PDB file of C-alpha atoms and ligand atoms in Angstrom:
ATOM      1  CA  UNK A   1       0.000   0.000   0.000  1.00 95.00           C
ATOM      2  CA  UNK A   2       1.236   3.448  -0.900  1.00 98.00           C
ATOM      3  CA  UNK A   3       1.330   6.051   1.854  1.00 97.00           C
ATOM      4  CA  UNK A   4       0.203   9.379   0.410  1.00 97.00           C
ATOM      5  CA  UNK A   5       1.604  11.198   3.440  1.00 94.00           C
ATOM      6  CA  UNK A   6       5.105  10.362   2.251  1.00 96.00           C
ATOM      7  CA  UNK A   7       5.361  12.992  -0.450  1.00 95.00           C
ATOM      8  CA  UNK A   8       8.527  14.824  -1.393  1.00 94.00           C
ATOM      9  CA  UNK A   9       9.361  17.443  -3.968  1.00 92.00           C
ATOM     10  CA  UNK A  10      12.041  15.988  -6.230  1.00 93.00           C
ATOM     11  CA  UNK A  11      12.912  18.590  -8.819  1.00 91.00           C
ATOM     12  CA  UNK A  12      11.849  21.218 -11.316  1.00 91.00           C
ATOM     13  CA  UNK A  13      12.778  20.214 -14.832  1.00 92.00           C
ATOM     14  CA  UNK A  14      13.434  22.827 -17.509  1.00 90.00           C
ATOM     15  CA  UNK A  15      14.900  20.462 -20.116  1.00 91.00           C
ATOM     16  CA  UNK A  16      14.598  16.850 -20.996  1.00 91.00           C
ATOM     17  CA  UNK A  17      17.887  15.836 -19.404  1.00 94.00           C
ATOM     18  CA  UNK A  18      16.179  16.640 -16.090  1.00 94.00           C
ATOM     19  CA  UNK A  19      13.256  14.243 -16.598  1.00 96.00           C
ATOM     20  CA  UNK A  20      13.442  11.253 -14.229  1.00 96.00           C
ATOM     21  CA  UNK A  21      13.808   7.970 -16.113  1.00 94.00           C
ATOM     22  CA  UNK A  22      14.097   5.546 -13.262  1.00 95.00           C
ATOM     23  CA  UNK A  23      11.158   3.390 -14.336  1.00 95.00           C
ATOM     24  CA  UNK A  24       8.803   4.516 -11.560  1.00 97.00           C
ATOM     25  CA  UNK A  25       5.235   5.192 -12.731  1.00 98.00           C
ATOM     26  CA  UNK A  26       4.548   8.824 -13.635  1.00 98.00           C
ATOM     27  CA  UNK A  27       1.097  10.393 -13.283  1.00 98.00           C
ATOM     28  CA  UNK A  28       0.989  13.569 -15.307  1.00 97.00           C
ATOM     29  CA  UNK A  29      -1.193  16.646 -14.764  1.00 97.00           C
ATOM     30  CA  UNK A  30      -1.755  19.118 -17.538  1.00 96.00           C
ATOM     31  CA  UNK A  31      -4.192  21.949 -18.104  1.00 96.00           C
ATOM     32  CA  UNK A  32      -4.659  25.672 -18.519  1.00 94.00           C
ATOM     33  CA  UNK A  33      -2.975  28.008 -16.140  1.00 90.00           C
ATOM     34  CA  UNK A  34      -5.216  28.509 -13.112  1.00 91.00           C
ATOM     35  CA  UNK A  35      -7.380  25.441 -13.769  1.00 96.00           C
ATOM     36  CA  UNK A  36      -6.170  23.955 -10.483  1.00 94.00           C
ATOM     37  CA  UNK A  37      -3.392  21.442 -11.265  1.00 94.00           C
ATOM     38  CA  UNK A  38      -1.474  22.232  -8.089  1.00 91.00           C
ATOM     39  CA  UNK A  39      -4.702  22.308  -6.069  1.00 94.00           C
ATOM     40  CA  UNK A  40      -5.756  18.884  -7.358  1.00 97.00           C
ATOM     41  CA  UNK A  41      -2.348  17.467  -6.416  1.00 95.00           C
ATOM     42  CA  UNK A  42      -2.672  19.015  -2.951  1.00 95.00           C
ATOM     43  CA  UNK A  43      -6.140  17.517  -2.576  1.00 97.00           C
ATOM     44  CA  UNK A  44      -4.999  14.046  -3.635  1.00 97.00           C
ATOM     45  CA  UNK A  45      -2.202  14.197  -1.070  1.00 96.00           C
ATOM     46  CA  UNK A  46      -4.419  15.709   1.624  1.00 94.00           C
ATOM     47  CA  UNK A  47      -2.086  18.705   1.912  1.00 91.00           C
ATOM     48  CA  UNK A  48      -2.815  22.398   1.908  1.00 87.00           C
ATOM     49  CA  UNK A  49       0.368  23.881   0.519  1.00 84.00           C
ATOM     50  CA  UNK A  50       2.475  21.147  -0.952  1.00 86.00           C
ATOM     51  CA  UNK A  51       2.416  21.742  -4.683  1.00 83.00           C
ATOM     52  CA  UNK A  52       2.400  25.512  -4.828  1.00 77.00           C
ATOM     53  CA  UNK A  53      -0.948  27.139  -5.527  1.00 64.00           C
ATOM     54  CA  UNK A  54      -0.116  30.207  -7.504  1.00 57.00           C
ATOM     55  CA  UNK A  55      -1.330  33.716  -6.915  1.00 56.00           C
ATOM     56  CA  UNK A  56       0.608  34.577 -10.062  1.00 58.00           C
ATOM     57  CA  UNK A  57      -0.849  32.431 -12.850  1.00 53.00           C
ATOM     58  CA  UNK A  58       1.449  31.472 -15.661  1.00 50.00           C
ATOM     59  CA  UNK A  59       4.496  31.637 -13.419  1.00 54.00           C
ATOM     60  CA  UNK A  60       4.995  27.890 -13.180  1.00 62.00           C
ATOM     61  CA  UNK A  61       7.364  27.463 -16.098  1.00 78.00           C
ATOM     62  CA  UNK A  62       9.033  24.210 -15.094  1.00 87.00           C
ATOM     63  CA  UNK A  63       7.868  20.624 -14.860  1.00 91.00           C
ATOM     64  CA  UNK A  64       7.602  19.821 -11.169  1.00 91.00           C
ATOM     65  CA  UNK A  65       8.134  16.261  -9.984  1.00 93.00           C
ATOM     66  CA  UNK A  66       6.832  14.960  -6.683  1.00 95.00           C
ATOM     67  CA  UNK A  67       7.748  11.478  -5.505  1.00 97.00           C
ATOM     68  CA  UNK A  68       5.208   9.645  -3.393  1.00 98.00           C
ATOM     69  CA  UNK A  69       6.363   7.036  -0.875  1.00 98.00           C
ATOM     70  CA  UNK A  70       9.248   6.161  -3.193  1.00 98.00           C
ATOM     71  CA  UNK A  71       6.723   4.421  -5.482  1.00 98.00           C
ATOM     72  CA  UNK A  72       5.581   6.844  -8.173  1.00 98.00           C
ATOM     73  CA  UNK A  73       5.746  10.443  -9.390  1.00 98.00           C
ATOM     74  CA  UNK A  74       3.120  13.115  -9.672  1.00 97.00           C
ATOM     75  CA  UNK A  75       4.194  15.372 -12.513  1.00 95.00           C
ATOM     76  CA  UNK A  76       2.877  18.943 -12.633  1.00 93.00           C
ATOM     77  CA  UNK A  77       3.259  20.325 -16.165  1.00 93.00           C
ATOM     78  CA  UNK A  78       3.351  24.112 -16.572  1.00 89.00           C
ATOM     79  CA  UNK A  79      -0.046  25.601 -17.401  1.00 89.00           C
ATOM     80  CA  UNK A  80      -0.920  27.002 -20.799  1.00 88.00           C
ATOM     81  CA  UNK A  81      -3.264  29.639 -22.127  1.00 84.00           C
ATOM     82  CA  UNK A  82      -2.263  32.457 -19.838  1.00 79.00           C
ATOM     83  CA  UNK A  83      -2.623  35.615 -21.884  1.00 74.00           C
ATOM     84  CA  UNK A  84      -0.025  37.752 -20.157  1.00 78.00           C
ATOM     85  CA  UNK A  85       3.088  35.755 -20.968  1.00 79.00           C
ATOM     86  CA  UNK A  86       5.462  36.899 -23.715  1.00 84.00           C
ATOM     87  CA  UNK A  87       5.900  35.142 -27.049  1.00 86.00           C
ATOM     88  CA  UNK A  88       9.358  34.066 -25.909  1.00 87.00           C
ATOM     89  CA  UNK A  89       7.910  32.425 -22.803  1.00 85.00           C
ATOM     90  CA  UNK A  90       5.207  30.710 -24.852  1.00 86.00           C
ATOM     91  CA  UNK A  91       7.866  29.356 -27.191  1.00 88.00           C
ATOM     92  CA  UNK A  92       9.892  28.074 -24.270  1.00 87.00           C
ATOM     93  CA  UNK A  93       6.785  26.420 -22.832  1.00 89.00           C
ATOM     94  CA  UNK A  94       6.129  24.818 -26.215  1.00 89.00           C
ATOM     95  CA  UNK A  95       9.641  23.399 -26.462  1.00 91.00           C
ATOM     96  CA  UNK A  96       9.539  22.000 -22.943  1.00 92.00           C
ATOM     97  CA  UNK A  97       6.125  20.379 -23.366  1.00 91.00           C
ATOM     98  CA  UNK A  98       7.124  19.043 -26.759  1.00 90.00           C
ATOM     99  CA  UNK A  99      10.243  17.504 -25.223  1.00 92.00           C
ATOM    100  CA  UNK A 100       8.012  15.938 -22.629  1.00 92.00           C
ATOM    101  CA  UNK A 101       5.521  14.503 -25.119  1.00 93.00           C
ATOM    102  CA  UNK A 102       8.429  13.242 -27.268  1.00 91.00           C
ATOM    103  CA  UNK A 103       8.754  10.293 -24.943  1.00 91.00           C
ATOM    104  CA  UNK A 104       5.269   9.168 -23.934  1.00 89.00           C
ATOM    105  CA  UNK A 105       6.681   5.965 -22.473  1.00 91.00           C
ATOM    106  CA  UNK A 106       7.382   8.077 -19.374  1.00 92.00           C
ATOM    107  CA  UNK A 107       3.660   8.547 -18.792  1.00 96.00           C
ATOM    108  CA  UNK A 108       1.770   5.888 -16.863  1.00 97.00           C
ATOM    109  CA  UNK A 109      -1.463   7.873 -16.777  1.00 98.00           C
ATOM    110  CA  UNK A 110      -2.312  11.359 -17.986  1.00 98.00           C
ATOM    111  CA  UNK A 111      -4.721  13.593 -16.080  1.00 98.00           C
ATOM    112  CA  UNK A 112      -5.925  16.384 -18.273  1.00 98.00           C
ATOM    113  CA  UNK A 113      -7.602  19.118 -16.249  1.00 98.00           C
ATOM    114  CA  UNK A 114     -10.342  21.314 -17.595  1.00 98.00           C
ATOM    115  CA  UNK A 115     -12.626  23.813 -15.905  1.00 98.00           C
ATOM    116  CA  UNK A 116     -15.992  22.145 -15.265  1.00 98.00           C
ATOM    117  CA  UNK A 117     -17.762  25.463 -15.880  1.00 98.00           C
ATOM    118  CA  UNK A 118     -16.545  26.120 -19.379  1.00 98.00           C
ATOM    119  CA  UNK A 119     -16.463  24.661 -22.826  1.00 98.00           C
ATOM    120  CA  UNK A 120     -12.887  23.455 -23.401  1.00 98.00           C
ATOM    121  CA  UNK A 121     -10.798  26.050 -25.261  1.00 96.00           C
ATOM    122  CA  UNK A 122      -8.889  25.551 -28.504  1.00 96.00           C
ATOM    123  CA  UNK A 123      -5.743  25.107 -26.378  1.00 94.00           C
ATOM    124  CA  UNK A 124      -7.496  22.405 -24.352  1.00 97.00           C
ATOM    125  CA  UNK A 125      -8.396  20.607 -27.586  1.00 97.00           C
ATOM    126  CA  UNK A 126      -4.761  20.775 -28.716  1.00 95.00           C
ATOM    127  CA  UNK A 127      -3.629  19.346 -25.377  1.00 95.00           C
ATOM    128  CA  UNK A 128      -6.318  16.658 -25.635  1.00 97.00           C
ATOM    129  CA  UNK A 129      -4.959  15.675 -29.027  1.00 96.00           C
ATOM    130  CA  UNK A 130      -1.431  15.436 -27.651  1.00 95.00           C
ATOM    131  CA  UNK A 131      -2.682  13.088 -24.969  1.00 96.00           C
ATOM    132  CA  UNK A 132      -4.543  11.001 -27.550  1.00 97.00           C
ATOM    133  CA  UNK A 133      -1.450  10.815 -29.760  1.00 95.00           C
ATOM    134  CA  UNK A 134       0.655   9.368 -26.938  1.00 95.00           C
ATOM    135  CA  UNK A 135      -1.434   6.226 -27.074  1.00 95.00           C
ATOM    136  CA  UNK A 136      -1.124   6.160 -23.266  1.00 96.00           C
ATOM    137  CA  UNK A 137      -4.164   6.030 -20.986  1.00 97.00           C
ATOM    138  CA  UNK A 138      -5.516   9.337 -19.762  1.00 98.00           C
ATOM    139  CA  UNK A 139      -8.498  10.727 -17.911  1.00 98.00           C
ATOM    140  CA  UNK A 140     -10.096  14.157 -18.042  1.00 98.00           C
ATOM    141  CA  UNK A 141     -10.586  15.823 -14.667  1.00 98.00           C
ATOM    142  CA  UNK A 142     -13.343  18.443 -14.687  1.00 98.00           C
ATOM    143  CA  UNK A 143     -12.233  20.651 -11.795  1.00 98.00           C
ATOM    144  CA  UNK A 144     -14.030  23.440  -9.893  1.00 98.00           C
ATOM    145  CA  UNK A 145     -17.212  21.384  -9.757  1.00 98.00           C
ATOM    146  CA  UNK A 146     -18.182  23.333  -6.622  1.00 98.00           C
ATOM    147  CA  UNK A 147     -18.780  26.352  -8.850  1.00 98.00           C
ATOM    148  CA  UNK A 148     -21.573  24.597 -10.764  1.00 98.00           C
ATOM    149  CA  UNK A 149     -25.261  24.310  -9.958  1.00 98.00           C
ATOM    150  CA  UNK A 150     -26.456  20.732  -9.762  1.00 97.00           C
ATOM    151  CA  UNK A 151     -28.450  21.092 -12.955  1.00 98.00           C
ATOM    152  CA  UNK A 152     -25.357  22.238 -14.866  1.00 98.00           C
ATOM    153  CA  UNK A 153     -23.178  19.254 -14.034  1.00 98.00           C
ATOM    154  CA  UNK A 154     -24.388  16.647 -16.532  1.00 98.00           C
ATOM    155  CA  UNK A 155     -24.683  18.983 -19.536  1.00 98.00           C
ATOM    156  CA  UNK A 156     -21.273  20.492 -18.819  1.00 98.00           C
ATOM    157  CA  UNK A 157     -19.612  17.091 -18.558  1.00 98.00           C
ATOM    158  CA  UNK A 158     -21.211  16.099 -21.844  1.00 98.00           C
ATOM    159  CA  UNK A 159     -20.032  19.327 -23.497  1.00 98.00           C
ATOM    160  CA  UNK A 160     -16.482  18.610 -22.314  1.00 98.00           C
ATOM    161  CA  UNK A 161     -16.654  15.083 -23.753  1.00 98.00           C
ATOM    162  CA  UNK A 162     -18.092  16.328 -27.058  1.00 98.00           C
ATOM    163  CA  UNK A 163     -15.718  19.272 -27.482  1.00 98.00           C
ATOM    164  CA  UNK A 164     -12.607  17.221 -26.759  1.00 98.00           C
ATOM    165  CA  UNK A 165     -13.993  14.421 -28.964  1.00 98.00           C
ATOM    166  CA  UNK A 166     -13.195  11.800 -26.366  1.00 98.00           C
ATOM    167  CA  UNK A 167     -13.891   8.230 -27.137  1.00 94.00           C
ATOM    168  CA  UNK A 168     -15.919   6.101 -24.763  1.00 94.00           C
ATOM    169  CA  UNK A 169     -12.860   4.640 -23.072  1.00 95.00           C
ATOM    170  CA  UNK A 170     -11.734   8.031 -21.719  1.00 98.00           C
ATOM    171  CA  UNK A 171     -13.286   8.874 -18.356  1.00 98.00           C
ATOM    172  CA  UNK A 172     -14.372  12.365 -17.403  1.00 98.00           C
ATOM    173  CA  UNK A 173     -14.091  12.697 -13.623  1.00 98.00           C
ATOM    174  CA  UNK A 174     -15.990  15.529 -11.948  1.00 98.00           C
ATOM    175  CA  UNK A 175     -13.707  17.011  -9.292  1.00 98.00           C
ATOM    176  CA  UNK A 176     -13.470  19.775  -6.755  1.00 98.00           C
ATOM    177  CA  UNK A 177     -10.024  20.460  -5.349  1.00 98.00           C
ATOM    178  CA  UNK A 178     -11.794  22.885  -3.056  1.00 97.00           C
ATOM    179  CA  UNK A 179     -14.346  20.457  -1.581  1.00 98.00           C
ATOM    180  CA  UNK A 180     -12.770  17.076  -2.256  1.00 98.00           C
ATOM    181  CA  UNK A 181     -15.405  15.610  -4.587  1.00 98.00           C
ATOM    182  CA  UNK A 182     -13.921  13.148  -7.050  1.00 98.00           C
ATOM    183  CA  UNK A 183     -10.845  12.408  -4.939  1.00 98.00           C
ATOM    184  CA  UNK A 184     -11.705   8.739  -4.437  1.00 97.00           C
ATOM    185  CA  UNK A 185     -12.553   8.274  -8.120  1.00 98.00           C
ATOM    186  CA  UNK A 186      -9.273   9.813  -9.250  1.00 98.00           C
ATOM    187  CA  UNK A 187      -7.245   7.892  -6.662  1.00 98.00           C
ATOM    188  CA  UNK A 188      -8.972   4.748  -7.948  1.00 98.00           C
ATOM    189  CA  UNK A 189      -7.706   5.491 -11.459  1.00 98.00           C
ATOM    190  CA  UNK A 190      -4.198   6.101 -10.151  1.00 98.00           C
ATOM    191  CA  UNK A 191      -4.214   2.866  -8.147  1.00 98.00           C
ATOM    192  CA  UNK A 192      -5.384   0.891 -11.154  1.00 98.00           C
ATOM    193  CA  UNK A 193      -2.582   2.214 -13.361  1.00 98.00           C
ATOM    194  CA  UNK A 194       0.144   2.092 -10.730  1.00 98.00           C
ATOM    195  CA  UNK A 195      -0.930  -1.399  -9.730  1.00 97.00           C
ATOM    196  CA  UNK A 196      -1.067  -0.649  -6.010  1.00 97.00           C
ATOM    197  CA  UNK A 197      -3.610   0.936  -3.687  1.00 96.00           C
ATOM    198  CA  UNK A 198      -3.349   3.787  -1.187  1.00 96.00           C
ATOM    199  CA  UNK A 199      -3.676   4.082   2.521  1.00 87.00           C
TER     200      UNK A 199
HETATM  201  P1  LIG B   1      -0.622  27.299 -12.743  1.00 77.07           P
HETATM  202  O1  LIG B   1       0.394  26.652 -11.830  1.00 77.07           O
HETATM  203  O2  LIG B   1      -0.478  28.775 -12.839  1.00 77.07           O
HETATM  204  O3  LIG B   1      -0.661  26.650 -14.086  1.00 77.07           O
HETATM  205  O4  LIG B   1      -2.106  27.077 -12.074  1.00 77.07           O
HETATM  206  P2  LIG B   1      -2.733  25.725 -11.506  1.00 77.07           P
HETATM  207  O5  LIG B   1      -3.426  25.002 -12.590  1.00 77.07           O
HETATM  208  O6  LIG B   1      -1.734  24.960 -10.717  1.00 77.07           O
HETATM  209  O7  LIG B   1      -3.878  26.286 -10.542  1.00 77.07           O
HETATM  210  P3  LIG B   1      -3.846  26.437  -8.963  1.00 77.07           P
HETATM  211  O8  LIG B   1      -3.895  25.102  -8.295  1.00 77.07           O
HETATM  212  O9  LIG B   1      -2.758  27.363  -8.581  1.00 77.07           O
HETATM  213  O10 LIG B   1      -5.284  27.104  -8.694  1.00 77.07           O
HETATM  214  C1  LIG B   1      -5.643  28.344  -9.297  1.00 77.07           C
HETATM  215  C2  LIG B   1      -6.753  29.000  -8.485  1.00 77.07           C
HETATM  216  O11 LIG B   1      -7.969  28.236  -8.585  1.00 77.07           O
HETATM  217  C3  LIG B   1      -6.459  29.116  -7.003  1.00 77.07           C
HETATM  218  O12 LIG B   1      -6.954  30.347  -6.541  1.00 77.07           O
HETATM  219  C4  LIG B   1      -7.228  27.943  -6.397  1.00 77.07           C
HETATM  220  O13 LIG B   1      -7.585  28.178  -5.057  1.00 77.07           O
HETATM  221  C5  LIG B   1      -8.450  27.884  -7.295  1.00 77.07           C
HETATM  222  N1  LIG B   1      -9.022  26.508  -7.365  1.00 77.07           N
HETATM  223  C6  LIG B   1      -8.363  25.379  -7.696  1.00 77.07           C
HETATM  224  N2  LIG B   1      -9.189  24.310  -7.670  1.00 77.07           N
HETATM  225  C7  LIG B   1     -10.419  24.774  -7.305  1.00 77.07           C
HETATM  226  C8  LIG B   1     -11.699  24.160  -7.106  1.00 77.07           C
HETATM  227  O14 LIG B   1     -11.910  22.940  -7.248  1.00 77.07           O
HETATM  228  N3  LIG B   1     -12.725  24.987  -6.762  1.00 77.07           N
HETATM  229  C9  LIG B   1     -12.559  26.328  -6.583  1.00 77.07           C
HETATM  230  N4  LIG B   1     -13.640  27.043  -6.245  1.00 77.07           N
HETATM  231  N5  LIG B   1     -11.364  26.942  -6.766  1.00 77.07           N
HETATM  232  C10 LIG B   1     -10.304  26.181  -7.115  1.00 77.07           C
HETATM  233 MG1  LIG B   2       0.340  25.206 -10.485  1.00 77.07          MG
END
């Protein structure tokens, strides 16, 4: 059983030489800046301030690796779609992400985050296609569920599925990093792909 309390920050990678290749499973989080990647990681680990939750969106420009109980990595990819970054920064982001997606064998499971309130953006669709092209399993996490009315949940989840053109095998997991909804479902996906449960 994996102990989620045993979480350590390993490194920030800015180039592919920095990517761990030690064979441990890697669970990868990607999504727009501000969608809640760091918050979802904090929620999964039951921590408040472990992965940094940014007051300055778009400032996470590295790939952050967290090792859990010596058994697997949570990988926090830098967010995209933040309007106020320069062209040079966008280009750097593109090169880093491209380097990452160059070797999909590193990815045990992808977690693509979208905002449960909104129709996925063109950038989200591009990211979705990158995930599809890896041929690796991935799930879509629809975060900020707490901001929806009950009646909006089902139609919004369907719109996410339709816009990203997900096939039936890809799960869309409603999630609230704020309230904790969806935590067990997402941990279940992680356990299945890592091959070991959590305590
Ligand atoms: P970057 O690192 O800039 O790419 O952002 P990020 O995707 O890591 O987002 P982050 O976790 O920093 O969260 C952005 C903001 O959204 C913060 O103010 C969070 O408190 C808020 N937030 C994250 N998840 C939720 C959620 O489920 N519900 C609500 N209401 N707010 C959330
Ligand atoms: Mg972050």
